[in-house]
Amino acid sequence: MKSMPRWSFAAFLFILAAGLFGPLLFANGPQSTVAKPFAPPAWMGGEAPPPLSASLSPEQPSLSIDWKWTAPENISIRGTVLFDDSPANASLVWKTPDGKTFILGSFSGSGEWSVDIDARDVAFKTDLGVAPFQSALGLLFPSQGNIRISIEGTSPSSGSLDVTVPGGKWGLLGTDQRGRDVLSLFIAGIRVSLLVGIAATLLASLLGLSIGLASGYLGGVIDSLIMRAVDVLLSIPVLPILMVIVGIWGKGLWQLILILGLFSWMGTARTVRSLALTLRETGYVENLRSIGASPFYILYRHLLPEVLPVLLATISLGVPGAILAEAGLSFLGLSDPRVISWGRMLHEAHGFGAFTAGAWWLILPPGLGISIICLVFLDMGRAIEEMADPRLLKGGRR
Amino acid sequence: MRSYWARRAAGAVLVLLLVIAANFFLFRIMPGDAVSSIVDPRFSPEAKERMRELFGLDLPLHSQFFIYVRRMLTFDFGLSFLSQRPVWDEIRSRIPNTIALLGSALLLSSVIGTWLGVHAARKRGGFVEKLVLISGSVSFSFPSFFVQLVLLLLFAYTFPVFPLRGTVSIPMPQGTLNLVLDYIMHMVLPAGSLVLLGFGSWAIYVRNLMVKTLGKDFILLARAKGLSEERILWNHAFRSALPPVLTIFLLALPGIVSGAVITETVFSLHGVGKFLLDSILGHDYPAAGAAFYILGLLTIFSNLVADAAYSIADPRIRVGRRAER
Amino acid sequence: MISIRNLSITYETSARSVPAVRDVSLNIPAGKITAIVGESGGGKSSLVYGVLRLLPPEASLSGSILYGGLDVVSASDARVRDFRWEKAALVTQGAMNSLTPVISVGKQIAEVLEVRMGMKRREAADRVGELLEMTGLPAGIARRYPHELSGGQKQRVVIAMAMACSPDFILADEPTSALDVITQAEVIRTLAGMVREKGMGLLLVTHDLPLAASICDRLAVMHRGQIVETGSPRDILDFPSHPHTRALLSAYKVLGGGLS
């Protein structure tokens, strides 16, 4: 059987590229609100209206919206226009399909007119004559048909007013509890998983390598002390320790990487130690020592190159552990709330009522993302392991 | 045999001391000095004074440590900052839930995983083996909370078969039988999800060990003896593979206890793990330390149980080496 | 008598097929000691395990192995299982891993008695003691586990186990090769003695030509999967006709082994 190029290497490069360049594909940052909370993905939204945004400007003093849905959750009109000719006298007029007109705001004087209308504001409702507990949107969108928004009176000379109607459905993966784009959040989360996974594992491997080499090469009391420590550390549940440390020490990303690294070197140390021991027993290290090679030289020039491929495999196989630990801590709410990560997304989905909204799109993407990234690293690790030790290929471990 | 137990017991005591020491020092490296951070501003001056005495905060560090060890060993954890009640009272009511969750999940996943693993090894390349290999890689790479959230979404929201959260319904059902049934209904999803996540890795380990064992000479001799396949599989192969299976189980134990924290959080179970998280998030340090300690104790205890099982399963430990081969 | 007719055994791997036994015909008479000698990898072991149909799934058998009305090659699993041990028992390299490590040796012998002979537990335990004593071991060893026994003791346990059902034949595959020379001689003497006393047939497979020649009634030389020479040990030692036999003999002469 010939070993074929593994799918996981290609997948890893793709994930890396998506993590590095993916966020550039989105005009707005992942933190910005794009639609109503828990909006389903556009392709399954059905009757819900898509998000709308348009501008009123000197070039386009009136907008016409062909409204084919029930009233939306909200509408906002924000912006500033300037009038050169003083004195100006202008008003913002809303005309419903059944012919009623509302004056949403008016301006007289000169200079700058700032508009900040949110249909949920009580002041706005009172102006329209709606009780504070009722929605003004039924009045503004009474039926399907053509809605006209225009600036009447004096024409502004520059500036624009942005009209935004948040949609009832959004994009490929809908929105979260704050109306943020889940796809954008998902892409942004790749970075954290990769960064934490790789950085923490590198740190752990470096620690494991040096401790394992020291243990295997020096032997004796140091060896048995180190191995005893490894046994003890391996028999304590790590997650509670991490929780306590993170809870006390802080939730920053770099702290997390450091903590994860400090608590996951044990496996590598064991592997490296046993490898160093077998290499020592092959006798050539003995020969080197007898011709006067220094321990450092032997470690560096002879043991390290032998151990390196195995170490590479250990790193790749260790990344999923770090990713899962990071995701677990974030899921428990023990991560920096400002940093978007897949675990954090699941935490918010769990904590902010994704279930009552039936919002599967908040749960599946981050969860599958974590799983796939873990599978990719596991498969890469196995591939490297087989390359480093061709016996595994023939032996048919699986 | 005796030296084996002496070593194991010494190991357990060492881990116990380490857990206590970790606890002791972790909660002393908190920002601010020990007094101001341990003594919560919400306490009355008398309570503060009582706590000072209790913690022995004026004494030198090593005496503080001895006092701390004694308090831990006697389950005297002080008052919770959040509830102002003794921490031990809070935890005591949660231990049964955690043990019920982990115990039932472990029992089921080991039985299912063992059965599947043995049969996967018996028929290489068959359906069972494929199932085992797939479920194994699932349990290695899918985050537990993700699988649990999906199960929750499916069976508590889309098809509301099981309750969404907690251990008892509100209002509480009447009668002992109904209470027990209600408790079981609340436990099905949490424990079931742990089984779903756990049986795969269990099955893979058992399969790998069984494949190795079935290739041994003594299996050939057992077959030559004209024994039935079932008998060879269980009495000879599985019993021989059991000690290493238990070793791996021992290594997996800390991870299983870690899993309790996440599972209890997902399903809002009234357990020790959820208590630990809530205490950490609420900066309730005495409670967090106690919950951490109890989880450590739980691990040490199950370690000893697994050790005992190991020593029964492996005659090389049970009767020692009277003669070298 | 077990008669092997035109038996071929081939190991089919995904890449190629390796013939281990090629068109072998051999009679194993009851009450006599037949020895097969040959170099390692010559197909001797495959032949023995083939007689009990104990080969791995990738091995394919053709030809026939006849015992009474039974053809082991084509019979049903259940009939082959009945044939095993009650008619033909196996003695393997007991010094290595032939005994299940987690079951006491007494239980492993008693298991055959209970499962195959339908004995009650007590009765079986008594019989185990007798069997062990027959092989020169104390009866108390029944309670021991394999790791507590020496290689020679384990080998005797395996022989006791083979005697348990008083089979017509004993098939021994390199029964002594992992033992030191003195133990080898003792064990082989025990085995040959018991077989003669009970009038059983023994098929002894070994690479040790002098050892085989010293106890067997008929000797067969196997080379590259084929039987190249058969005859009485005296004839073969004195007038070897096949080059491989001569090579085997000269190897022992070089090593200074006395062939008498």
Coordinates of N, CA and C in Angstrom, one line a residue, chain A residues 166-267:
Chain A
P166 N -33.6 46.4 10.2 CA -32.9 45.1 10.4 C -33.8 44.0 9.9
G167 N -33.2 43.0 9.3 CA -33.9 41.9 8.6 C -34.4 40.9 9.6
G168 N -35.3 40.1 9.2 CA -35.7 38.9 10.0 C -34.9 37.7 9.7
K169 N -34.0 37.8 8.7 CA -33.1 36.7 8.4 C -31.8 37.3 7.9
W170 N -30.7 36.5 8.0 CA -29.4 37.1 7.6 C -28.4 36.1 7.2
G171 N -27.8 36.4 6.1 CA -26.6 35.7 5.6 C -26.7 34.2 5.6
L172 N -25.5 33.6 5.7 CA -25.4 32.1 5.6 C -25.8 31.4 6.9
L173 N -25.5 32.1 8.0 CA -25.7 31.4 9.3 C -26.5 32.2 10.3
G174 N -27.2 33.2 9.8 CA -28.1 34.0 10.8 C -27.3 34.8 11.7
T175 N -28.0 35.2 12.8 CA -27.4 36.1 13.8 C -27.5 35.6 15.2
D176 N -26.7 36.1 16.1 CA -26.8 35.7 17.5 C -27.7 36.5 18.4
Q177 N -27.6 36.4 19.7 CA -28.5 37.1 20.5 C -28.4 38.6 20.5
R178 N -27.3 39.1 19.9 CA -27.1 40.5 19.8 C -27.2 41.0 18.4
G179 N -27.7 40.1 17.5 CA -27.9 40.5 16.1 C -26.6 40.5 15.3
R180 N -25.6 39.9 15.8 CA -24.3 39.8 15.1 C -24.3 38.7 14.1
D181 N -23.5 38.9 13.1 CA -23.4 37.9 12.0 C -22.7 36.7 12.5
V182 N -23.3 35.5 12.5 CA -22.7 34.3 13.0 C -21.6 33.8 12.2
L183 N -21.7 34.0 10.8 CA -20.6 33.6 9.9 C -19.4 34.4 10.2
S184 N -19.5 35.7 10.4 CA -18.4 36.5 10.7 C -17.7 36.2 12.0
L185 N -18.6 35.9 13.0 CA -18.1 35.5 14.3 C -17.3 34.1 14.2
F186 N -17.9 33.2 13.4 CA -17.3 31.9 13.2 C -15.9 32.0 12.6
I187 N -15.8 32.8 11.6 CA -14.5 33.0 10.9 C -13.5 33.6 11.9
A188 N -14.0 34.6 12.7 CA -13.1 35.3 13.6 C -12.6 34.3 14.7
G189 N -13.5 33.3 15.0 CA -13.1 32.3 16.0 C -12.0 31.4 15.6
I190 N -11.8 31.2 14.3 CA -10.7 30.3 13.9 C -9.4 30.7 14.5
R191 N -9.1 32.0 14.5 CA -7.9 32.5 15.0 C -7.6 32.1 16.4
V192 N -8.6 32.3 17.2 CA -8.3 31.9 18.6 C -8.0 30.5 18.8
S193 N -8.8 29.6 18.1 CA -8.6 28.2 18.3 C -7.2 27.8 17.8
L194 N -6.8 28.3 16.6 CA -5.5 28.0 16.1 C -4.4 28.6 17.0
L195 N -4.5 29.8 17.4 CA -3.5 30.5 18.2 C -3.3 29.7 19.5
V196 N -4.4 29.5 20.3 CA -4.3 28.9 21.6 C -3.8 27.5 21.4
G197 N -4.4 26.7 20.4 CA -4.0 25.3 20.2 C -2.6 25.2 20.0
I198 N -2.1 26.0 19.0 CA -0.7 25.8 18.6 C 0.3 26.3 19.6
A199 N 0.0 27.6 20.1 CA 1.0 28.2 21.0 C 1.1 27.4 22.3
A200 N -0.1 27.0 22.9 CA 0.0 26.2 24.1 C 0.7 24.9 23.9
T201 N 0.4 24.2 22.8 CA 1.1 22.9 22.6 C 2.6 23.1 22.3
L202 N 2.9 24.2 21.6 CA 4.4 24.4 21.4 C 5.1 24.6 22.8
L203 N 4.5 25.4 23.6 CA 5.0 25.6 24.9 C 5.1 24.3 25.7
A204 N 4.0 23.5 25.7 CA 4.0 22.3 26.4 C 5.0 21.3 25.8
S205 N 5.2 21.3 24.5 CA 6.2 20.4 23.9 C 7.6 20.7 24.3
L206 N 7.8 22.0 24.3 CA 9.2 22.5 24.6 C 9.5 22.1 26.1
L207 N 8.5 22.3 27.0 CA 8.7 21.9 28.3 C 8.9 20.4 28.4
G208 N 8.0 19.6 27.7 CA 8.0 18.2 27.8 C 9.3 17.7 27.2
L209 N 9.8 18.3 26.1 CA 11.1 17.9 25.5 C 12.2 18.0 26.5
S210 N 12.3 19.2 27.1 CA 13.5 19.4 27.9 C 13.4 18.6 29.2
I211 N 12.2 18.5 29.8 CA 12.1 17.6 31.0 C 12.3 16.2 30.6
G212 N 11.7 15.7 29.5 CA 11.8 14.3 29.1 C 13.3 13.9 28.8
L213 N 14.0 14.8 28.1 CA 15.4 14.5 27.7 C 16.2 14.5 29.0
A214 N 16.0 15.5 29.8 CA 16.7 15.5 31.1 C 16.5 14.2 31.9
S215 N 15.2 13.8 32.0 CA 14.9 12.7 32.7 C 15.5 11.4 32.1
G216 N 15.3 11.2 30.8 CA 15.8 10.0 30.2 C 17.4 10.0 30.1
Y217 N 18.0 11.2 30.0 CA 19.4 11.2 29.8 C 20.1 11.1 31.1
L218 N 19.6 11.8 32.1 CA 20.3 11.9 33.4 C 20.0 10.6 34.2
G219 N 18.7 10.2 34.1 CA 18.4 9.0 34.9 C 18.5 9.1 36.4
G220 N 18.5 8.0 37.1 CA 18.7 8.1 38.5 C 17.6 8.7 39.3
V221 N 18.0 9.5 40.3 CA 17.0 10.1 41.2 C 16.2 11.1 40.5
I222 N 16.8 11.9 39.7 CA 16.1 13.0 39.0 C 15.0 12.4 38.1
D223 N 15.4 11.3 37.4 CA 14.4 10.6 36.6 C 13.2 10.1 37.4
S224 N 13.5 9.5 38.5 CA 12.3 8.9 39.2 C 11.5 10.0 39.8
L225 N 12.2 11.1 40.2 CA 11.4 12.2 40.8 C 10.5 12.8 39.7
I226 N 11.1 13.1 38.5 CA 10.3 13.7 37.5 C 9.1 12.8 37.1
M227 N 9.4 11.5 37.0 CA 8.3 10.6 36.6 C 7.2 10.5 37.6
R228 N 7.7 10.5 38.9 CA 6.7 10.5 40.0 C 5.8 11.8 39.9
A229 N 6.4 12.9 39.6 CA 5.7 14.2 39.4 C 4.7 14.1 38.2
V230 N 5.2 13.4 37.1 CA 4.3 13.2 36.0 C 3.1 12.4 36.4
D231 N 3.3 11.3 37.1 CA 2.2 10.4 37.5 C 1.2 11.2 38.4
V232 N 1.7 12.0 39.3 CA 0.8 12.8 40.2 C 0.0 13.8 39.4
L233 N 0.7 14.5 38.5 CA 0.0 15.5 37.7 C -1.0 14.9 36.8
L234 N -0.7 13.7 36.3 CA -1.7 13.0 35.4 C -2.9 12.4 36.2
S235 N -2.8 12.3 37.5 CA -3.9 11.7 38.2 C -4.8 12.8 38.9
I236 N -4.6 14.1 38.6 CA -5.4 15.1 39.1 C -6.2 15.7 37.9
P237 N -7.5 15.9 38.1 CA -8.3 16.4 37.0 C -7.8 17.9 36.7
V238 N -7.5 18.1 35.4 CA -6.9 19.3 35.0 C -7.9 20.5 34.9
L239 N -9.0 20.2 34.4 CA -10.0 21.3 34.1 C -10.3 22.1 35.4
P240 N -10.6 21.4 36.5 CA -10.9 22.2 37.7 C -9.7 23.1 38.1
I241 N -8.4 22.6 38.0 CA -7.3 23.4 38.3 C -7.3 24.6 37.4
L242 N -7.4 24.3 36.1 CA -7.4 25.5 35.1 C -8.5 26.5 35.5
M243 N -9.7 26.0 35.9 CA -10.8 26.9 36.2 C -10.4 27.8 37.4
V244 N -9.8 27.1 38.4 CA -9.4 27.9 39.6 C -8.4 28.9 39.2
I245 N -7.3 28.5 38.5 CA -6.3 29.4 38.2 C -6.8 30.6 37.3
V246 N -7.6 30.2 36.3 CA -8.1 31.3 35.4 C -9.0 32.2 36.2
G247 N -9.8 31.6 37.1 CA -10.7 32.4 37.9 C -10.0 33.4 38.8
I248 N -8.8 33.0 39.3 CA -8.1 33.9 40.2 C -7.2 34.8 39.5
W249 N -6.6 34.3 38.4 CA -5.4 35.0 37.8 C -5.9 35.9 36.6
G250 N -7.0 35.6 36.1 CA -7.5 36.5 35.0 C -7.8 35.7 33.8
K251 N -8.5 36.3 32.9 CA -9.1 35.5 31.8 C -8.4 35.8 30.4
G252 N -7.2 36.5 30.4 CA -6.6 36.9 29.2 C -6.2 35.7 28.3
L253 N -6.0 36.0 27.0 CA -5.7 34.9 26.1 C -4.3 34.4 26.4
W254 N -3.3 35.3 26.6 CA -2.0 34.8 26.8 C -1.8 34.1 28.1
Q255 N -2.5 34.6 29.1 CA -2.5 33.8 30.4 C -3.0 32.4 30.2
L256 N -4.1 32.3 29.4 CA -4.7 31.0 29.1 C -3.7 30.1 28.4
I257 N -3.0 30.6 27.4 CA -2.0 29.8 26.7 C -0.9 29.3 27.7
L258 N -0.4 30.2 28.5 CA 0.6 29.9 29.5 C 0.2 28.8 30.4
I259 N -1.1 28.9 30.9 CA -1.6 28.0 31.9 C -1.8 26.6 31.2
L260 N -2.3 26.6 30.0 CA -2.5 25.4 29.3 C -1.2 24.7 29.0
G261 N -0.2 25.5 28.6 CA 1.1 24.9 28.4 C 1.7 24.3 29.6
L262 N 1.5 25.0 30.7 CA 2.1 24.5 32.0 C 1.5 23.2 32.5
F263 N 0.3 22.9 32.0 CA -0.4 21.7 32.5 C -0.6 20.6 31.5
S264 N 0.2 20.7 30.4 CA 0.0 19.6 29.4 C 1.3 19.1 28.8
W265 N 2.4 19.3 29.6 CA 3.7 18.8 29.0 C 3.9 17.3 29.4
M266 N 3.1 16.8 30.3 CA 3.4 15.5 30.9 C 3.5 14.3 29.9
G267 N 2.6 14.3 28.9 CA 2.6 13.2 27.9 C 3.8 13.3 27.1

